Structure formats: C-alpha cells, structure tokens
Tab-separated table of C-alpha atoms in Angstrom:
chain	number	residue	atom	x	y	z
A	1	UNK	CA	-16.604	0.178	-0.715
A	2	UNK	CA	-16.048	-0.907	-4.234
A	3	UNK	CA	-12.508	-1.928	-4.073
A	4	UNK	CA	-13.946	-3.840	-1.278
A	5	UNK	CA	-15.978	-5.657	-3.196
A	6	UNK	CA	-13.544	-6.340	-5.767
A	7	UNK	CA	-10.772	-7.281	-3.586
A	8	UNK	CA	-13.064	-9.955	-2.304
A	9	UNK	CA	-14.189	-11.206	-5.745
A	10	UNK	CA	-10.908	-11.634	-6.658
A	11	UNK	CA	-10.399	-14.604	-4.001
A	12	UNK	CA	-13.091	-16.052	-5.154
A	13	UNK	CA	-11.745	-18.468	-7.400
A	14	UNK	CA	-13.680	-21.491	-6.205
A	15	UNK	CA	-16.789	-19.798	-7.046
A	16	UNK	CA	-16.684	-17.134	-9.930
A	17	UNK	CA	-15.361	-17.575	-13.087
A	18	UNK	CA	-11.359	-17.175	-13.645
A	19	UNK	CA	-11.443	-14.175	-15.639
A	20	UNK	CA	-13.706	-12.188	-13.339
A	21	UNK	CA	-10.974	-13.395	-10.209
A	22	UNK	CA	-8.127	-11.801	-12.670
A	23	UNK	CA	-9.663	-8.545	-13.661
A	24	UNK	CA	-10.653	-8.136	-9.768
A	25	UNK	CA	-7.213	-9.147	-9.209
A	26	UNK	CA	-5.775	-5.564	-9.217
A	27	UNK	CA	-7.605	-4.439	-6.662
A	28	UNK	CA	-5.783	-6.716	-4.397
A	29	UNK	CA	-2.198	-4.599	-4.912
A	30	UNK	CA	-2.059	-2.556	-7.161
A	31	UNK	CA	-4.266	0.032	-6.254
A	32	UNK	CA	-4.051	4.286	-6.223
A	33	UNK	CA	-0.764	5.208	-5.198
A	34	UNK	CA	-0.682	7.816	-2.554
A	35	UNK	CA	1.974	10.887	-4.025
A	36	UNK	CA	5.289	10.784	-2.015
A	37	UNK	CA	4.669	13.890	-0.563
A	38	UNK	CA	2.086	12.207	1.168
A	39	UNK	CA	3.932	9.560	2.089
A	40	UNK	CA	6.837	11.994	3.901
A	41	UNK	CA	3.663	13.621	5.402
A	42	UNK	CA	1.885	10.603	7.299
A	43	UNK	CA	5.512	8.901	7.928
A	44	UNK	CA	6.369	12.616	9.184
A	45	UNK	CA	3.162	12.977	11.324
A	46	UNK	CA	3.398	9.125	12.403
A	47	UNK	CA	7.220	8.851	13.291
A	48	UNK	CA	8.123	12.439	13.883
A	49	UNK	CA	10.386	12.518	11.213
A	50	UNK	CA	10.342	12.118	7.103
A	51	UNK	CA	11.107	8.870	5.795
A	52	UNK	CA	14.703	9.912	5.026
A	53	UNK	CA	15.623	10.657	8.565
A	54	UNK	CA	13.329	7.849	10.485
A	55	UNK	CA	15.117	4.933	8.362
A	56	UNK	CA	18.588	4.415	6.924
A	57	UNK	CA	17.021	4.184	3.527
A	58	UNK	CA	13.379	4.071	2.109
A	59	UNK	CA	12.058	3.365	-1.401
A	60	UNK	CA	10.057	5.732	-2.943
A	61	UNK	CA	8.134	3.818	-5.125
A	62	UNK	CA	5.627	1.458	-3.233
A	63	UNK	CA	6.395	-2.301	-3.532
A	64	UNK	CA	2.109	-2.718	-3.360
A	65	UNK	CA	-0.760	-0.456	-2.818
A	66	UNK	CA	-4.012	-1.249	-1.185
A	67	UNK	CA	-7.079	0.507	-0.387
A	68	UNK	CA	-6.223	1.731	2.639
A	69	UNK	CA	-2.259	1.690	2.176
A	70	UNK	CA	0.641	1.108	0.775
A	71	UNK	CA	4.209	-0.713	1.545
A	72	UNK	CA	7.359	0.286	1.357
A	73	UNK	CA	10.775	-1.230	1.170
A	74	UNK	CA	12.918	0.241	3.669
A	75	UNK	CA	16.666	-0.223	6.182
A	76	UNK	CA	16.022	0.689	9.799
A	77	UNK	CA	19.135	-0.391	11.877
A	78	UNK	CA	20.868	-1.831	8.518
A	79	UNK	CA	17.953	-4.349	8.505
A	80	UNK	CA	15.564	-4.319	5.761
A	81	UNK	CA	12.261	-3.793	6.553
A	82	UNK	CA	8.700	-3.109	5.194
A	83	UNK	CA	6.730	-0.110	6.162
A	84	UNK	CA	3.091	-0.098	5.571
A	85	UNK	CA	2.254	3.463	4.863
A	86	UNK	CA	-1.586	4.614	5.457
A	87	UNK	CA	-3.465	6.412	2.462
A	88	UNK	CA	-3.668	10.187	3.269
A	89	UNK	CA	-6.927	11.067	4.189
A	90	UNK	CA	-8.501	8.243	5.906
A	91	UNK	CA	-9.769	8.369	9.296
C-alpha cells in the first residue's frame, strides 16, 4: 500500500514539492527485485516452460521493477520483446 502511495506522489509534480516527486521517484521502477529463481518459477508456471526454453533469449537482470512486477528484455521468434514478469507471491 505504501509503494502505492509513493508511486503516486511521485507524479505529482504539479502539486508537491520537486524533491519529494524525486525521492518518491524510485518507487516508480526501481523497486524489489524478485530472485531469478522466481522469475524461471512464475515464467515456468505461466508458459509451461523456463524462460530459457519459452524464448530464444531472456535477460536475467530486470530492465525495471514495480510493485507488482518486473520486465524483462527478451527474443521470441528472433524479435525482441518485453516480458512483464509478476512478483512471486501475489494473488
């Protein structure tokens, strides 16, 4: 709920002062990164298959992270593509 909070504040430029929108400004992408074992494990229970064997290549380290997920640089079909991976846990 927090993050919430702050990920809102931070697009509040018009409003709040600038260094409040720049220290809230974190919360907008670069938040907790989920392990990659985690990330092999909802790809895996998502797709059917791990990351390495659902695309022709996939970064391991996250290009963002969210709240709720993260994104990922990836080639499916020798076109790049980016795959929004859900935190592990949520419902």
């Amino acid at each position: 709920v927090y993050v919430k909070i702050a990920q809102h504040c931070a697009q509040l430029d018009y409003l709040l002062p600038k260094a409040y929108t720049t220290a809230f400004a974190a919360c907008l992408d670069d938040a907790r990164r989920s392990s990659w074992e985690d990330v092999v494990a909802v790809v895996r229970e998502d797709l059917g298959a791990a990351p390495d064997e659902a695309f022709d290549s996939f970064e391991r380290e996250p290009v963002a992270s969210a709240s709720l997920a993260q994104v990922h640089r990836a080639v499916l079909r020798g076109e790049s593509v980016a795959v929004k991976v859900q935190h592990r846990g949520l419902a």
